[in-house]
Coordinates of C-alpha atoms in Angstrom, one line a residue:
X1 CA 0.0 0.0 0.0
X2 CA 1.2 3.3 0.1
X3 CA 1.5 5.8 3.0
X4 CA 1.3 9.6 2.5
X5 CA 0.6 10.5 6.1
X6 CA 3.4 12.6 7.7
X7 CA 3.0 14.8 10.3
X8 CA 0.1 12.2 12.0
X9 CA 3.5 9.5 12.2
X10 CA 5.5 12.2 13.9
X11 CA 3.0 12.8 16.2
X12 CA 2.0 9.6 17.4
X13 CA 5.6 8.6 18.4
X14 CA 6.3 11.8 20.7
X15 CA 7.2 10.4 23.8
X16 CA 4.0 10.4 26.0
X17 CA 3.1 8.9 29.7
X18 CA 2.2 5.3 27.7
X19 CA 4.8 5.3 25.1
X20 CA 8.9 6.1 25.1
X21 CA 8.8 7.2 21.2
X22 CA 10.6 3.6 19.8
X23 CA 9.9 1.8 17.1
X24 CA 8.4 4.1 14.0
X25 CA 8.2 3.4 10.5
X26 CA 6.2 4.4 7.1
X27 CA 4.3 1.1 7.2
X28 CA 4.8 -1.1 10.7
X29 CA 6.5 0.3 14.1
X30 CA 7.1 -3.4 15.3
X31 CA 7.1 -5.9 12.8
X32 CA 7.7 -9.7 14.6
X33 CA 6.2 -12.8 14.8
X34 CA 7.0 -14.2 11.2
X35 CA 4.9 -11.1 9.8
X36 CA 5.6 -10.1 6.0
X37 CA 5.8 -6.8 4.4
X38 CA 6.0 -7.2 0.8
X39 CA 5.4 -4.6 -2.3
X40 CA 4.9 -2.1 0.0
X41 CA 5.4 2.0 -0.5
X42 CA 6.4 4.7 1.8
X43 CA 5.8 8.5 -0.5
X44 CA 6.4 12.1 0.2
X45 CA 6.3 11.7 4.3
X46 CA 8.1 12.9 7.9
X47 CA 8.6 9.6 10.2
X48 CA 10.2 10.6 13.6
X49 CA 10.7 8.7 16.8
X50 CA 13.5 8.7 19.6
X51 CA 14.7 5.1 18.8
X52 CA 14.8 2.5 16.0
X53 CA 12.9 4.7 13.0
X54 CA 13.1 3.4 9.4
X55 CA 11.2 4.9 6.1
X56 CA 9.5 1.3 6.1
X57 CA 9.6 -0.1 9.5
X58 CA 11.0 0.9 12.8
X59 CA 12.0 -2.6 13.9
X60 CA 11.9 -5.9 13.1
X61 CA 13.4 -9.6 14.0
X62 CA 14.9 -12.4 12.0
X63 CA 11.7 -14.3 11.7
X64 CA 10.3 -11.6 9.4
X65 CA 9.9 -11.1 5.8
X66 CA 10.4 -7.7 4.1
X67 CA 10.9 -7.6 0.2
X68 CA 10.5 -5.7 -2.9
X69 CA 9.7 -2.1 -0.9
X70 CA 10.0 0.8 -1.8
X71 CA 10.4 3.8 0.4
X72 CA 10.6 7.4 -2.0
X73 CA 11.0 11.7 -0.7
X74 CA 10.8 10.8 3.3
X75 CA 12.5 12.2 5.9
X76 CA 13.4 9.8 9.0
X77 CA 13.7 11.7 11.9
X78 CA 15.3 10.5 14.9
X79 CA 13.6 12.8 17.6
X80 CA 15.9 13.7 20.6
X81 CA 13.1 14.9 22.6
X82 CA 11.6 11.6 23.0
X83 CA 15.1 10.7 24.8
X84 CA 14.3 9.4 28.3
X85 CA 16.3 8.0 31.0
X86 CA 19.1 5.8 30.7
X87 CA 19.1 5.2 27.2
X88 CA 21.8 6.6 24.4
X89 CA 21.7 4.0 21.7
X90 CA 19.5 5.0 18.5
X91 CA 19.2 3.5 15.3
X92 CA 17.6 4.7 12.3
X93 CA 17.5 3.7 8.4
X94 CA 16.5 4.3 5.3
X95 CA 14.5 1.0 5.4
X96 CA 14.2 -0.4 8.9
X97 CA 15.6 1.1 11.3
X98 CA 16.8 -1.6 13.8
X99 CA 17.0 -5.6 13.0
X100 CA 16.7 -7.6 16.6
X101 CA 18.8 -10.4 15.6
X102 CA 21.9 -8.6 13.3
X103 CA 19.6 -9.6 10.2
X104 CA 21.1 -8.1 7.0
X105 CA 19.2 -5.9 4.5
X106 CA 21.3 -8.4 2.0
X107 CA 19.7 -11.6 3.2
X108 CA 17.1 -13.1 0.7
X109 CA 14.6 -12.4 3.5
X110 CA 15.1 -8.6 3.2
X111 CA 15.9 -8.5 -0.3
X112 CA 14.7 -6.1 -3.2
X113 CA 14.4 -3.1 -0.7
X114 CA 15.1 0.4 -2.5
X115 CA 14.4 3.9 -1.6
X116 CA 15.4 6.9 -3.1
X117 CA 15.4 10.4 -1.5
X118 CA 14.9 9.8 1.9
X119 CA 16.9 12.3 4.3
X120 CA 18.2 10.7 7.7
X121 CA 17.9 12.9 10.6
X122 CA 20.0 11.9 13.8
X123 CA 20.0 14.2 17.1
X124 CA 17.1 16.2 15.9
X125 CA 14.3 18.1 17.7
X126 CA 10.8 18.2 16.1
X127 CA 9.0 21.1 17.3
X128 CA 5.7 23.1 16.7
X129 CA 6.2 26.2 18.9
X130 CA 8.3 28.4 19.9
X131 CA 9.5 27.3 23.3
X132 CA 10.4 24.4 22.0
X133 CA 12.5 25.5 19.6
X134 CA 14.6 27.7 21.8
X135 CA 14.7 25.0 24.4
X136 CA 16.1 22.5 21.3
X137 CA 18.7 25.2 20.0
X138 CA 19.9 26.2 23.5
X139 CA 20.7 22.1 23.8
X140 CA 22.4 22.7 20.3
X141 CA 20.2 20.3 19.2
X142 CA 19.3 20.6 15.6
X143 CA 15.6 21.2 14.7
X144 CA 12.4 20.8 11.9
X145 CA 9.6 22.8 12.3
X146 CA 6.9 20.5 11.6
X147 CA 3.9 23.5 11.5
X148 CA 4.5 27.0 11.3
X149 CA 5.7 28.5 14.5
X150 CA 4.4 32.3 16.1
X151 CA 6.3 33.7 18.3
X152 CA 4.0 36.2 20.5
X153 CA 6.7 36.6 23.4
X154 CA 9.8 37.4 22.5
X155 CA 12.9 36.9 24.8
X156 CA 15.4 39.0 25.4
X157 CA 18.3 39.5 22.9
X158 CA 20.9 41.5 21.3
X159 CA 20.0 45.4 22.3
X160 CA 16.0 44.0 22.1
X161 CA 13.8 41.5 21.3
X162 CA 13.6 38.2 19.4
X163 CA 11.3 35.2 19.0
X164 CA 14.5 32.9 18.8
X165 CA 18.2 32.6 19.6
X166 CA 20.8 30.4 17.9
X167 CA 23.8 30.9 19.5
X168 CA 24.9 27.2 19.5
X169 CA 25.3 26.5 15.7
X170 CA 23.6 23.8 14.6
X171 CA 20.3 23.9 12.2
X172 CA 17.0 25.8 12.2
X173 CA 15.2 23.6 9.3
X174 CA 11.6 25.2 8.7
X175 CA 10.4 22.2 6.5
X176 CA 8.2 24.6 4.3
X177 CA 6.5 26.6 7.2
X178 CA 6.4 30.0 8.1
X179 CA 8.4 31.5 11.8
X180 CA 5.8 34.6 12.4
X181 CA 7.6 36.9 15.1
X182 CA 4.7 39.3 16.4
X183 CA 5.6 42.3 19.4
X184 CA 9.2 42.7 18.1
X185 CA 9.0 46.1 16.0
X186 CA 11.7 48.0 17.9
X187 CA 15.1 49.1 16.3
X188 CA 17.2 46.2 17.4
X189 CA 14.1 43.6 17.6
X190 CA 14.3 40.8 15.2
X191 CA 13.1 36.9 14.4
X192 CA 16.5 34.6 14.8
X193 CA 19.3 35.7 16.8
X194 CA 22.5 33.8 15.3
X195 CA 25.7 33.6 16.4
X196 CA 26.4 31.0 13.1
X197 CA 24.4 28.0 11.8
X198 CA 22.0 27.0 9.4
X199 CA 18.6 28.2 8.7
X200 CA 17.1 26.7 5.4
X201 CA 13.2 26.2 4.2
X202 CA 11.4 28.7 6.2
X203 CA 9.9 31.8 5.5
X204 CA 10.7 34.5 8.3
X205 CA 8.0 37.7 8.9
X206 CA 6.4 39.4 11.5
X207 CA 9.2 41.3 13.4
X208 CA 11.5 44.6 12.7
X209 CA 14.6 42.4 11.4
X210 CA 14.4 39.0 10.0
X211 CA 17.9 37.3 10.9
X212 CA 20.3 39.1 12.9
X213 CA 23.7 37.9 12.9
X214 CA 25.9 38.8 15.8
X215 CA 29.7 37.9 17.0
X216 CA 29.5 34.9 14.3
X217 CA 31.5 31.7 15.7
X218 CA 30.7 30.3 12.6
X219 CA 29.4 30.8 9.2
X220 CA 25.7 31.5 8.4
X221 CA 24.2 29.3 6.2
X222 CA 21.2 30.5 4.8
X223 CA 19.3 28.6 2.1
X224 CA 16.0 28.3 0.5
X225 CA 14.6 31.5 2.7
X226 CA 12.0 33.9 2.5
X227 CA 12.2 36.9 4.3
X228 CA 9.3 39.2 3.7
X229 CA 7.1 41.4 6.0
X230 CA 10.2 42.8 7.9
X231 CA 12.2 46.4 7.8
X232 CA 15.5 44.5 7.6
X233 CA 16.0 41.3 6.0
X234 CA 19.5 40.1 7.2
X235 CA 21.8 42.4 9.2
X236 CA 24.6 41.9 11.6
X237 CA 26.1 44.4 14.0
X238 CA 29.6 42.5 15.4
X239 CA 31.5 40.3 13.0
X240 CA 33.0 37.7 14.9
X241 CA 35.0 34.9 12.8
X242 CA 32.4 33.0 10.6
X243 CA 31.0 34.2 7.1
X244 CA 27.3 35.0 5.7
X245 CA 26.3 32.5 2.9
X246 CA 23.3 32.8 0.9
X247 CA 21.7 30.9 -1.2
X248 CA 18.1 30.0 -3.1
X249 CA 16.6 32.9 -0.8
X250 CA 14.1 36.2 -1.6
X251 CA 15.3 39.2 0.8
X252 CA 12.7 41.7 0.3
X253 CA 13.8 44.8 2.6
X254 CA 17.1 46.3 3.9
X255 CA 19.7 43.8 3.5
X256 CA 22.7 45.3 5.2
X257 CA 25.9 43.5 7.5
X258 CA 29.0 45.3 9.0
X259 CA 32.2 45.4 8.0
X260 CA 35.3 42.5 9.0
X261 CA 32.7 39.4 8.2
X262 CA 35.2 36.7 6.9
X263 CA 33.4 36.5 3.6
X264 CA 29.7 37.3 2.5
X265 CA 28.1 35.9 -0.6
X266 CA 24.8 36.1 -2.3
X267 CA 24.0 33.0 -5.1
X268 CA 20.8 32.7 -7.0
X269 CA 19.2 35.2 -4.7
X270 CA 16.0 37.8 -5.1
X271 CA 15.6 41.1 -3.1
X272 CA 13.1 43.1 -3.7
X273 CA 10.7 45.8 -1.4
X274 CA 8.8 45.4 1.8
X275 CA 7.8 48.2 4.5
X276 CA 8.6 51.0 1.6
X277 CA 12.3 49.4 1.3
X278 CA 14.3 47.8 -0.8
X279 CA 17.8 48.4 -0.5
X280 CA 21.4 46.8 0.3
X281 CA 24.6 48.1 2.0
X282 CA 27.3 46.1 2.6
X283 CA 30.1 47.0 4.8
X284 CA 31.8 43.8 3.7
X285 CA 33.6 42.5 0.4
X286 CA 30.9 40.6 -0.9
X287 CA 30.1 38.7 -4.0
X288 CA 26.9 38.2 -5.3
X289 CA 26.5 35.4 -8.3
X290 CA 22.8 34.7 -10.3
X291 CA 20.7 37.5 -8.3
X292 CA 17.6 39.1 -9.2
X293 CA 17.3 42.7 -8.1
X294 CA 13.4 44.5 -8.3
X295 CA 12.8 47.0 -10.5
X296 CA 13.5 50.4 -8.4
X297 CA 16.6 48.6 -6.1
X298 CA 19.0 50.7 -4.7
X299 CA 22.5 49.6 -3.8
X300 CA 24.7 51.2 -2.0
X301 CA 28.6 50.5 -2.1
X302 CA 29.8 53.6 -0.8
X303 CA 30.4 52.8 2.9
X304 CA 32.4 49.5 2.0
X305 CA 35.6 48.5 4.5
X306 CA 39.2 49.7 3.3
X307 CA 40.4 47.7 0.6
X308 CA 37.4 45.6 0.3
X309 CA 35.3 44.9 -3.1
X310 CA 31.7 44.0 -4.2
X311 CA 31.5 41.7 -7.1
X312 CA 28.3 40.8 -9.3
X313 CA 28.7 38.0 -11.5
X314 CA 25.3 37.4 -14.1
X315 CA 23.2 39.7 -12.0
X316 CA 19.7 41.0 -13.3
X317 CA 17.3 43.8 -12.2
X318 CA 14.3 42.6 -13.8
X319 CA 15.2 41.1 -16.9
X320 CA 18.4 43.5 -17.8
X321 CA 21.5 41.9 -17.0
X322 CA 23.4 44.7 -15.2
X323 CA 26.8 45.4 -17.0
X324 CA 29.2 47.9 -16.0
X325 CA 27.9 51.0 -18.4
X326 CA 24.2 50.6 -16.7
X327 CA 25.5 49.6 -13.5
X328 CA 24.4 53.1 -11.4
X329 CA 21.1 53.2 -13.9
X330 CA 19.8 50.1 -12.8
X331 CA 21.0 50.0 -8.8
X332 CA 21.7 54.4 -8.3
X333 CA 24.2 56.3 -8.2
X334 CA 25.8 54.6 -5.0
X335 CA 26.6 51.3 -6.7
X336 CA 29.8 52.9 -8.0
X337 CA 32.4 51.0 -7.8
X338 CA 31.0 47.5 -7.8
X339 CA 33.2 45.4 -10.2
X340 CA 31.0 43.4 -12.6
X341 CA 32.5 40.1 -13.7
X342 CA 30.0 38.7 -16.0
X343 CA 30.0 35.2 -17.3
X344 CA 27.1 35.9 -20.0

């Protein structure tokens, strides 16, 4: 049969008075007793549990048979807040997750088992609010969203307010769902608090900045992001040692970082306008590769650090590629002195 129920999986395997959060899979939890699971499909799903998870079957013993499955674009999920006392050992597979008995995936009883784009997950915190997301990322415990997450109390951060910190690296995965930060409109108020990390497949809005770097330990990964409804779409105040890195994301806003980051870059990007602004000024050499500017962008190069440079390679606004004769045109006046290294 097929399975194409997700998030009901994940749910029924968080660790609960009656139940430690073991044994999870696409098709069967606990598959025993000479049972057989045979041309069988797993599509398009999110299966998480603490212990022995598997796209097909969480766990299963020697006296089982299990062929010619198929398990396709699932995520496996082994949930570390289901961890309870006493217990450190966790398994989890594309397939099944644990065998009882050391049975190999290679014995004719498990035989003819494929899958194809299923993501493993180990150490990571599913969470549907935003309490438990800071309590995850304080552990530096890696996280999904598996809804999307509002924020109406933020904590205390850099100089103001913020619905969430990151100051422990790790990843902030939004899965396709939306981090809303309401009551954080001040200057220095803002969504994620990073000190350096990954934050990839959400879409940030609500509060004055979207992602504030600060005193970066690490790079910042950001990928497949949407920041819209915010003043400031990325910014950072103090550069620390790590780099910003962006990638497959739409900025609309103020897009602006200090100088001394180790190295900023912008690839197959969009920024465009929201709360009356759409602008970028880098303090830091930056280079920005395959990004789409909106029509009426303004960029502004003229407060770059000493020595430093701003490079566009195969960038558009709208559907003009900018080149160095209609450079100011296209961005203003103040993108003087960006060095265009075209490909195209």
């Amino acid at each position: 049969r097929d399975s194409s129920t997700s998030r009901g999986l994940g749910d029924v395997y968080k660790r609960q008075s009656y139940d430690n959060g073991d044994k999870a899979g696409g098709i069967i939890g606990y598959c025993v007793y000479s049972d057989t699971v045979s041309e069988c499909s797993v599509r398009d799903s999110m299966i998480t549990a603490f212990r022995d998870v598997g796209g097909l079957i969480g766990c299963a013993d020697a006296s089982t048979t299990i062929t010619n499955n198929n398990v396709s674009n699932v995520t496996v999920i082994q949930d570390n807040t289901n961890r309870y006392d006493n217990v450190n050992t966790t398994t989890i597979d594309e397939i099944i997750g644990r065998s009882t008995n050391n049975l190999s995936a290679t014995d004719n009883k498990w035989s003819g088992n494929t899958y194809y784009n299923v993501t493993l997950l180990s150490s990571t915190a599913t969470v549907s609010d935003a309490k438990d997301l800071n309590d995850a990322l304080s552990s530096g415990t890696d996280v999904v969203l598996v809804d999307d997450v509002t924020a109406n109390e933020p904590v205390s951060g850099y100089n103001g307010r913020v619905g969430v910190i990151q100051e422990k690296g790790g990843t902030i995965d939004g899965n396709g769902n939306t981090l809303t930060v309401n009551n954080a409109n001040g200057t220095w108020d803002g969504a994620i608090l990073s000190s350096g990390g990954t934050v990839k497949n959400i879409t940030i809005t609500g509060s004055f900045r979207g992602i504030m770097a600060n005193n970066l330990t690490e790079d910042l990964v950001v990928d497949n992001v949407i920041i819209d409804g915010t003043t400031y779409t990325i910014h950072c105040d103090t550069a620390g040692t790590g780099g910003i890195k962006v990638s497959n994301s739409i900025l609309n806003g103020w897009t602006s970082y200090t100088s001394g980051i180790n190295e900023v870059t912008f690839d197959n990007c969009s920024f465009g306008e929201s709360k009356g602004y759409a602008y970028m000024r880098p303090y830091s050499s930056t280079t920005l590769t395959d990004c789409t500017f909106s029509d009426g962008f303004q960029f502004d190069a003229s407060n770059l650090e000493s020595g430093g440079t701003i490079v566009m390679i195969d960038c558009y606004v709208g559907d003009t590629l900018i080149t160095t004769d209609n450079l100011t045109t296209l961005l203003g006046d103040d993108a003087e002195g960006v060095t265009i290294q075209n490909t195209n």
